[in-house]
Coordinates of C-alpha atoms in Angstrom, one line a residue:
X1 CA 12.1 13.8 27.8
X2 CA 12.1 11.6 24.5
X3 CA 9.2 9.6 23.8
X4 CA 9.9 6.3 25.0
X5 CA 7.1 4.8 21.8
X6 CA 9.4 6.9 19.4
X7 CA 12.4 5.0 20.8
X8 CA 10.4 1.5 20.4
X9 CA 10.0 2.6 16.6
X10 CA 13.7 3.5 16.1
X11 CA 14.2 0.2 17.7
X12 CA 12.1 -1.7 15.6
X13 CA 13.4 -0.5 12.4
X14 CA 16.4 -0.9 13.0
X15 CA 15.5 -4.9 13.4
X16 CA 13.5 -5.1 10.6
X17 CA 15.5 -3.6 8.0
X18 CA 18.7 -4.9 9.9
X19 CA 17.1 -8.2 8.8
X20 CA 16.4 -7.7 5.3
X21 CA 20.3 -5.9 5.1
X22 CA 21.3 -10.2 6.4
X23 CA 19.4 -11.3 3.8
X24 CA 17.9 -9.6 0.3
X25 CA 22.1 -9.2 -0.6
X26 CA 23.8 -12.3 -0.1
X27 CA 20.4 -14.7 -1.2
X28 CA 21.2 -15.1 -5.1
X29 CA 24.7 -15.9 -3.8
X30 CA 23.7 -18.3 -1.9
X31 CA 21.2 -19.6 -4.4
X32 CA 24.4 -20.2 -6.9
X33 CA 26.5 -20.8 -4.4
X34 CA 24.7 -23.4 -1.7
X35 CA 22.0 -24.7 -3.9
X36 CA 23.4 -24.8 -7.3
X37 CA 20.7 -22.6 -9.2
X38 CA 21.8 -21.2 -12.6
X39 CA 21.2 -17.7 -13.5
X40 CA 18.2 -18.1 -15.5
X41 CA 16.5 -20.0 -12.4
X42 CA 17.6 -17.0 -9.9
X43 CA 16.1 -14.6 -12.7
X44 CA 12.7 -16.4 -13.2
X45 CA 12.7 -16.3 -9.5
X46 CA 13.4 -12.7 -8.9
X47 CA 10.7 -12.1 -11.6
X48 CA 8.1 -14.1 -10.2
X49 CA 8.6 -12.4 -6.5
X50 CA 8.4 -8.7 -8.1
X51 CA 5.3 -9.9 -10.3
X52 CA 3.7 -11.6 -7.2
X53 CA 4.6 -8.0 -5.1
X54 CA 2.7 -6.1 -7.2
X55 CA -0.2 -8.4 -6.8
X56 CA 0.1 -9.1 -3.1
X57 CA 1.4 -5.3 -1.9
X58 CA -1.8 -3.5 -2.1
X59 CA -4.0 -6.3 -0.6
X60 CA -2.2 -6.1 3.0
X61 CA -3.2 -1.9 2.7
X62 CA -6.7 -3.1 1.4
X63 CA -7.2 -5.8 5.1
X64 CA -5.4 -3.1 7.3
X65 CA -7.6 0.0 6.2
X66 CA -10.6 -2.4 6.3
X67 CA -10.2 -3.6 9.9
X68 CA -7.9 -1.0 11.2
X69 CA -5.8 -3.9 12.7
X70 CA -2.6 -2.9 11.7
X71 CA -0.5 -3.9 14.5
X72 CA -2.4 -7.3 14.6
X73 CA -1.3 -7.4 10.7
X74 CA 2.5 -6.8 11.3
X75 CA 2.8 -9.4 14.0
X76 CA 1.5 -11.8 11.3
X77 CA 3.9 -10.8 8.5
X78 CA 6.5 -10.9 10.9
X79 CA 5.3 -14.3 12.6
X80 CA 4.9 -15.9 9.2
X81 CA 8.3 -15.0 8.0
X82 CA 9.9 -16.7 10.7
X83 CA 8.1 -19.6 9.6
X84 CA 8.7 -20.0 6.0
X85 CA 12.2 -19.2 6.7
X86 CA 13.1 -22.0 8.4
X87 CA 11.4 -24.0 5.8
X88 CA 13.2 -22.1 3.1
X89 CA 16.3 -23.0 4.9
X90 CA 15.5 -26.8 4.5
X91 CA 15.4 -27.1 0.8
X92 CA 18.2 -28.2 -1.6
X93 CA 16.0 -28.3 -5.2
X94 CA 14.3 -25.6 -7.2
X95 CA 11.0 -26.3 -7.1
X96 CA 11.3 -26.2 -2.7
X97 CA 13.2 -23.0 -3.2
X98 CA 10.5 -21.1 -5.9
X99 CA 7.9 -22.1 -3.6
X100 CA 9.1 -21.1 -0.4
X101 CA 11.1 -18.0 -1.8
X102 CA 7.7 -16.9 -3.4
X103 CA 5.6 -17.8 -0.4
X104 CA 8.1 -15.4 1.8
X105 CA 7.1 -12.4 -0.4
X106 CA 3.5 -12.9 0.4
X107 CA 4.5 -13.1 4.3
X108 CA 7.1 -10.5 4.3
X109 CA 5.4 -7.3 1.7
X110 CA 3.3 -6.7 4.6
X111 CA 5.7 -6.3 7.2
X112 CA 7.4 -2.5 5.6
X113 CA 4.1 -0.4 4.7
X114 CA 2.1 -1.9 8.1
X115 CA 5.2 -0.6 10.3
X116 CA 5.4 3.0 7.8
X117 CA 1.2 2.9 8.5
X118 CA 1.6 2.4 12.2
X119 CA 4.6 4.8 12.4
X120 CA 3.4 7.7 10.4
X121 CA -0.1 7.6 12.1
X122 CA 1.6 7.7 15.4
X123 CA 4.4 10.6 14.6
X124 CA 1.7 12.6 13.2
X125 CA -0.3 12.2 16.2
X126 CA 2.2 13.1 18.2
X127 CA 4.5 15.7 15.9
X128 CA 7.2 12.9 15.8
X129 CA 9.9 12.8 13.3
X130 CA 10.0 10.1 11.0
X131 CA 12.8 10.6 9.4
X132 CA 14.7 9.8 12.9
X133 CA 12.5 6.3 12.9
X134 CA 13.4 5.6 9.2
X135 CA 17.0 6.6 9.6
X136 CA 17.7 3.7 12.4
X137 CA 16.4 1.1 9.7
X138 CA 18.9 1.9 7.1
X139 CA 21.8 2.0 10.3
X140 CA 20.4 -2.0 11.3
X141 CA 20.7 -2.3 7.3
X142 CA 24.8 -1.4 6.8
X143 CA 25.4 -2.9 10.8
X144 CA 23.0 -6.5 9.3
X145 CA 24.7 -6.4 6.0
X146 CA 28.0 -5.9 7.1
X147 CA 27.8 -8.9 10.2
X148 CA 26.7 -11.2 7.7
X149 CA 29.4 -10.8 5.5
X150 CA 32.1 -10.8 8.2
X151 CA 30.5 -13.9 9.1
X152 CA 30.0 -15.8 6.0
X153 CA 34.3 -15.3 5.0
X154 CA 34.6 -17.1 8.4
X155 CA 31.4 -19.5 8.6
X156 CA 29.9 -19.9 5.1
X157 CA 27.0 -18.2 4.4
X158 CA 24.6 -21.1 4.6
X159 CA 24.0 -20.4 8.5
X160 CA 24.2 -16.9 9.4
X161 CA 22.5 -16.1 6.6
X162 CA 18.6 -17.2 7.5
X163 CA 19.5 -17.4 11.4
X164 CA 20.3 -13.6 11.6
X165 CA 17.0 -12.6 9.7
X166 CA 14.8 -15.0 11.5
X167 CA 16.8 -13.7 14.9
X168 CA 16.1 -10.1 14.1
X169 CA 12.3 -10.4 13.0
X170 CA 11.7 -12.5 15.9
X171 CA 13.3 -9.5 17.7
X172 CA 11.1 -6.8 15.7
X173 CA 7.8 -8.9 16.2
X174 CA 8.6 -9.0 20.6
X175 CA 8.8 -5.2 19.9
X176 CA 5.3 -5.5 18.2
X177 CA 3.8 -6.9 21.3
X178 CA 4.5 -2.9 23.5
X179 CA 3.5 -0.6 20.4
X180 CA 0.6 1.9 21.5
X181 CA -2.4 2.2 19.6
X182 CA -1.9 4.5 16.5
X183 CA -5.3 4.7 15.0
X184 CA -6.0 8.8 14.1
X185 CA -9.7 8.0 15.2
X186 CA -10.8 7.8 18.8
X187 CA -12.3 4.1 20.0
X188 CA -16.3 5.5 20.0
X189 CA -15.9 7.5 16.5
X190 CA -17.9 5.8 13.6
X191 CA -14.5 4.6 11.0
X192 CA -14.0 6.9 8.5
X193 CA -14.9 4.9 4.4
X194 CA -12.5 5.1 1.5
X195 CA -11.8 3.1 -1.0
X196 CA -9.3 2.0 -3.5
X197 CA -11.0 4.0 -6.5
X198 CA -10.3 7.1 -4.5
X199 CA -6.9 6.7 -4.7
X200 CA -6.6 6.4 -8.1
X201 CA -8.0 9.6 -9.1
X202 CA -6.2 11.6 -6.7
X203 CA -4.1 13.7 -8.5
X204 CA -2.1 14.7 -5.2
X205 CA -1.3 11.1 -4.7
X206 CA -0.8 9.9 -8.2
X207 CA 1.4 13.0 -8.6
X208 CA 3.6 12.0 -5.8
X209 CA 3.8 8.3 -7.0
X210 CA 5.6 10.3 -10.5
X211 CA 8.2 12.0 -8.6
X212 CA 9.4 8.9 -6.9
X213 CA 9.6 6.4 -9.7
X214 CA 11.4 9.4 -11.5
X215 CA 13.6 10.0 -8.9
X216 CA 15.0 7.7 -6.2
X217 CA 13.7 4.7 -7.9
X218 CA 16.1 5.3 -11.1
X219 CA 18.5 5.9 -9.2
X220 CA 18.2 2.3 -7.4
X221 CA 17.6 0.9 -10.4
X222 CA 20.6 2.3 -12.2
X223 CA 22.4 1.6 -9.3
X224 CA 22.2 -2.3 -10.1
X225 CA 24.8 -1.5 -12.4
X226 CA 27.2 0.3 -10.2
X227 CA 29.3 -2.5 -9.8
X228 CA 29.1 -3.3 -13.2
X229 CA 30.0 0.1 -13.9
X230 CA 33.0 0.7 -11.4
X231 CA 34.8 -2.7 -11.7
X232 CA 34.4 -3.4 -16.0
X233 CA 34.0 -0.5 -17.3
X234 CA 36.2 1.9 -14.8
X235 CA 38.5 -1.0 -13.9
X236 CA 38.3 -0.4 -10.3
X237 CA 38.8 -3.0 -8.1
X238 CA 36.2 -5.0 -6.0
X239 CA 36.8 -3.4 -2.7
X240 CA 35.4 -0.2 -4.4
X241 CA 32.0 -1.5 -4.3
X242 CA 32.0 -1.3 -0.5
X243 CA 33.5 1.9 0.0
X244 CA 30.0 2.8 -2.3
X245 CA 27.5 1.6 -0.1
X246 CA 29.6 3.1 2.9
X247 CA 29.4 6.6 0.8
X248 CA 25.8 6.3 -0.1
X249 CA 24.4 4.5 3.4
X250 CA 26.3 6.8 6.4
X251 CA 25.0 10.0 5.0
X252 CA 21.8 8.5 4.5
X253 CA 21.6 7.7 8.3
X254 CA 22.6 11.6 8.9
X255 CA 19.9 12.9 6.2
X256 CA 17.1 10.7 7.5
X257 CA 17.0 12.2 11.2
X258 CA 16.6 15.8 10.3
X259 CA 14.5 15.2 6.9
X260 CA 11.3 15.7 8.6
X261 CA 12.4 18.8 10.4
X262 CA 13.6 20.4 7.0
X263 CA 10.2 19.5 5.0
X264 CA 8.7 21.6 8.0
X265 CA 11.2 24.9 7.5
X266 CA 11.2 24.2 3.6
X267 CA 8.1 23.0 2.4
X268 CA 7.7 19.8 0.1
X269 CA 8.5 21.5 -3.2
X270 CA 11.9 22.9 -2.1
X271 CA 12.8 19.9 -0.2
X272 CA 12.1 17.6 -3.6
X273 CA 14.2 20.5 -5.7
X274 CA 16.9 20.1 -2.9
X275 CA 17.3 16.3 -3.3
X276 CA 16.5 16.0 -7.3
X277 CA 18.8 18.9 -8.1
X278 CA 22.0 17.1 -6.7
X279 CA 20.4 13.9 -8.3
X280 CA 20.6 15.0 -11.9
X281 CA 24.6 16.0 -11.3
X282 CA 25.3 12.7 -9.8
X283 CA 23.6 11.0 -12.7
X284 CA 25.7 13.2 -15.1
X285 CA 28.9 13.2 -13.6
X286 CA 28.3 9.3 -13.6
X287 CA 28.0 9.7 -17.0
X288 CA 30.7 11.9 -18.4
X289 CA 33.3 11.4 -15.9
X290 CA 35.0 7.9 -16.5
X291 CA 36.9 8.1 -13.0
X292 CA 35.9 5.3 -10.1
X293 CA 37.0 7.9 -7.3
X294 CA 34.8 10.2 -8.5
X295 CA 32.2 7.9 -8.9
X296 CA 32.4 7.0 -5.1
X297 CA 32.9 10.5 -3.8
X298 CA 29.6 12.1 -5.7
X299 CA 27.5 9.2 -4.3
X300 CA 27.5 11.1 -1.3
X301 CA 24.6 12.8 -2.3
X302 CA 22.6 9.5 -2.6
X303 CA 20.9 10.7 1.0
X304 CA 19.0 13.2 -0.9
X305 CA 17.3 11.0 -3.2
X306 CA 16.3 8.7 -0.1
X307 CA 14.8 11.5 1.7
X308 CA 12.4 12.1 -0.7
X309 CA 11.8 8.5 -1.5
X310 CA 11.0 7.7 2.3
X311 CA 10.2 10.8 4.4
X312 CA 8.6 12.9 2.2
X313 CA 6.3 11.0 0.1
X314 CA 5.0 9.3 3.1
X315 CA 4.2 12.8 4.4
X316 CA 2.6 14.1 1.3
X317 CA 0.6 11.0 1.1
X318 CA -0.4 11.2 4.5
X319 CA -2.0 15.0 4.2
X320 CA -3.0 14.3 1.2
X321 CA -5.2 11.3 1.4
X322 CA -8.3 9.9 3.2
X323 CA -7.0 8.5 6.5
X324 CA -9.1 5.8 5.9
X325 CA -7.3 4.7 3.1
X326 CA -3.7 5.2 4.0
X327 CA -2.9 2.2 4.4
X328 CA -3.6 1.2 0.9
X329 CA -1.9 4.8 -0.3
X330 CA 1.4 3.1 1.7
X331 CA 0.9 -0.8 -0.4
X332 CA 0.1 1.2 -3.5
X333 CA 3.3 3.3 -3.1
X334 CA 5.6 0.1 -2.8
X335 CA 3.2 -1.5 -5.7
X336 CA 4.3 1.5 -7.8
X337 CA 7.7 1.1 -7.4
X338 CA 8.4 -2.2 -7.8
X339 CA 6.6 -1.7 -11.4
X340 CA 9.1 1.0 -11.5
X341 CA 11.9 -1.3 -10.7
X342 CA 10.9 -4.1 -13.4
X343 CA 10.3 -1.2 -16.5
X344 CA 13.7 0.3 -15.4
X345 CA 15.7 -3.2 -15.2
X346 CA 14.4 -4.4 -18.7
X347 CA 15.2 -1.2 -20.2
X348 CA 18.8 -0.7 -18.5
X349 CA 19.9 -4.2 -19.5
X350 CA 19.0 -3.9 -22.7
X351 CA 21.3 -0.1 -22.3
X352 CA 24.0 -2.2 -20.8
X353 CA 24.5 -4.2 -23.3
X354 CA 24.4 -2.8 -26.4
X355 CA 25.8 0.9 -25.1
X356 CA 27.3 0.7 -21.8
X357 CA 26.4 1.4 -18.2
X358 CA 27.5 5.1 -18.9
X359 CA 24.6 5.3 -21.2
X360 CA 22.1 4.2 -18.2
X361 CA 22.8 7.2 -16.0
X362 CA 22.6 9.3 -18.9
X363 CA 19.6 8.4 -19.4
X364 CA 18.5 8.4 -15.9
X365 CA 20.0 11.8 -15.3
X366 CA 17.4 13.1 -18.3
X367 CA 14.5 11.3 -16.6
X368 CA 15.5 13.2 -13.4
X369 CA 15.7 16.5 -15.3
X370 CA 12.2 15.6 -16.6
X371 CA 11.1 15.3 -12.8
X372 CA 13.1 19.2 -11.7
X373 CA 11.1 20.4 -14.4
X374 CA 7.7 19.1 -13.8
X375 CA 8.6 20.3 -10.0
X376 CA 9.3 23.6 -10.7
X377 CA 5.9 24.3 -12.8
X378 CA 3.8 22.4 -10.4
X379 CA 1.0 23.5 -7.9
X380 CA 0.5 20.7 -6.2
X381 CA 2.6 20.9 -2.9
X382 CA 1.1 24.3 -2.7
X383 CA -1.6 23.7 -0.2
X384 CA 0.7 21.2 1.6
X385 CA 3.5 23.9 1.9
X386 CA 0.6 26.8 2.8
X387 CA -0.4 24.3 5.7
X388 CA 3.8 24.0 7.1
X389 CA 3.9 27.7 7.1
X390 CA 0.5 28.2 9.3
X391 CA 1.3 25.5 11.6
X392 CA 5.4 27.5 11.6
X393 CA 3.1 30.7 12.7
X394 CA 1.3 29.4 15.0
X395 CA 4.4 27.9 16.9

């Protein structure tokens, strides 16, 4: 009989990154479109919210490792949310919008790494699979994304746009209120201490951080320019950019629910090799192949990348670290990445426009090569993988 807590988590995903698939897609437009904010404004925006990230990401891991309250810590984020929202839906000048658009990225980093704490503690507790949890959230992203598009060419965007996101959270936190309790520690042990200095110097965990901003991370990154890419420089037309995120998402749903169950026959090291690999062709075939059918057919593979992004850093982390400090190794991961995300977009654009969006996933695919290689010679995932294959003989 399926665990009825696992099906709560597949649940709850599915709301909360449904939510952020309403809204995180169509906001600039509706920034230009509804408000009347020039580019500039949406840019000085976007980099105030990914500067403010970094800042604020790491301090949600920091209060939840602290008072082990993470469940009390989500329901906030989620709570608060709600709130600013239907502020942020009020306002008609810039100065309304930069404060409640920043004020929302306080309240709503803490929702993803508290629900990936709570999750992962309680999977490995329990030997659940993750990747079934994490794969529901990117289906409520393409079902989310897609409603609220269907609905804005018959509404306008200016409703469904904050009601469906506030609708959903509001939906995720009543979830909230049923999780079990996923602390690794019994109620009478004394907590176990870590701190953020810890983190920092282990290699394990630093070396993990690497492989994701050189993998899945460029590939988002470069992927900012897909449109760009398949519609000016390809001359496909519009309806191509759809038939992308259907190519890259669907698979992604498939990948997610046996990724955890493939780490465990594989080990980490072959799993990252098994999604890297088929990275660096994409990137390449990106590159050197100026066709927009081809473009969209080899982003199938895009699952691959996500696996390891999601599943399987969360996993290394997690044997890799002090439990005390998971939390924080979960904020620090999503700090890292967003640093990843600004160093990648300032160095693309500037690719973009003086030598073409082929020339960013060639030089994504070399970064990715960079990453196979530093795989292949590595030791660290030894241990980790020594550990799957005792546990394998044991079962």
């Amino acid at each position: 009989m399926k665990d009825k807590n696992i099906i709560k988590f597949q649940i709850f995903y599915f709301f909360q990154i449904g939510a952020v698939g309403c809204f995180i897609p169509y906001i600039n437009v509706y920034l230009e479109k509804s408000i009347g904010l020039t580019g500039s404004q949406i840019g000085l925006l976007t980099a105030i919210s990914l500067i403010l990230g970094v800042c604020v990401i790491p301090l949600w891991g920091i209060a939840g490792d602290k008072t082990r309250k993470y469940n009390l810590l989500l329901m906030s984020s989620l709570a608060s949310s709600i709130v600013i929202l239907y502020f942020y839906s009020k306002q008609t000048v810039y100065a309304g919008v930069l404060i409640f658009a920043l004020l929302l990225e306080i309240a709503r980093l803490g929702s993803g790494p508290m629900a990936d704490t709570i999750t992962m503690n309680y999977t490995a507790k329990h030997n659940g699979n993750y990747g079934s949890i994490r794969g529901m959230g990117s289906l409520g992203y393409v079902i989310g994304s897609m409603a609220v598009g269907f609905l804005a060419d018959k509404y306008g965007l200016d409703g469904p746009l904050f009601t469906s996101y506030i609708l959903l959270l509001g939906l995720a936190f009543l979830l909230c209120l049923s999780f079990p309790k996923t602390d690794i520690q019994g109620e009478d042990e004394k907590p176990q201490k870590g701190n953020f200095k810890e983190l920092l110097t282990n290699k394990n965990f630093i070396f993990m951080l690497l492989i994701v901003m050189m993998t899945q991370i460029v590939i988002d990154s470069s992927g900012a320019y897909a449109g760009n890419h398949l519609v000016s420089t390809l001359k496909g037309s519009n309806s191509l950019i759809s038939w992308l995120t259907f190519a890259q998402v669907v698979p992604e749903i498939v990948f997610l629910m046996v990724s955890s169950q493939l780490i465990k026959k594989v080990g980490y090291k072959k799993f990252i090799l098994i999604g890297a690999i088929p990275m660096a062709i994409r990137l390449f075939t990106y590159a050197l192949i100026p066709n927009a059918y081809v473009f969209v057919f080899i982003s199938i593979v895009h699952c691959l990348g996500v696996g390891i992004s999601t599943v399987a850093s969360l996993a290394y982390i997690k044997e890799s670290v002090n439990p005390a400090v998971f939390g924080t190794a979960v904020t620090l991961l999503n700090a890292a990445m967003s640093i990843a995300k600004a160093i990648y977009g300032y160095v693309f654009g500037f690719i973009y426009q003086y030598l073409g969006s082929d020339k960013i996933f060639l030089f994504s695919g070399v970064i990715v090569v960079v990453c196979i290689i530093m795989v292949l010679f590595t030791k660290r995932f030894d241990e980790a993988d020594k550990k799957i294959k005792e546990q394998q003989l044991i079962q």
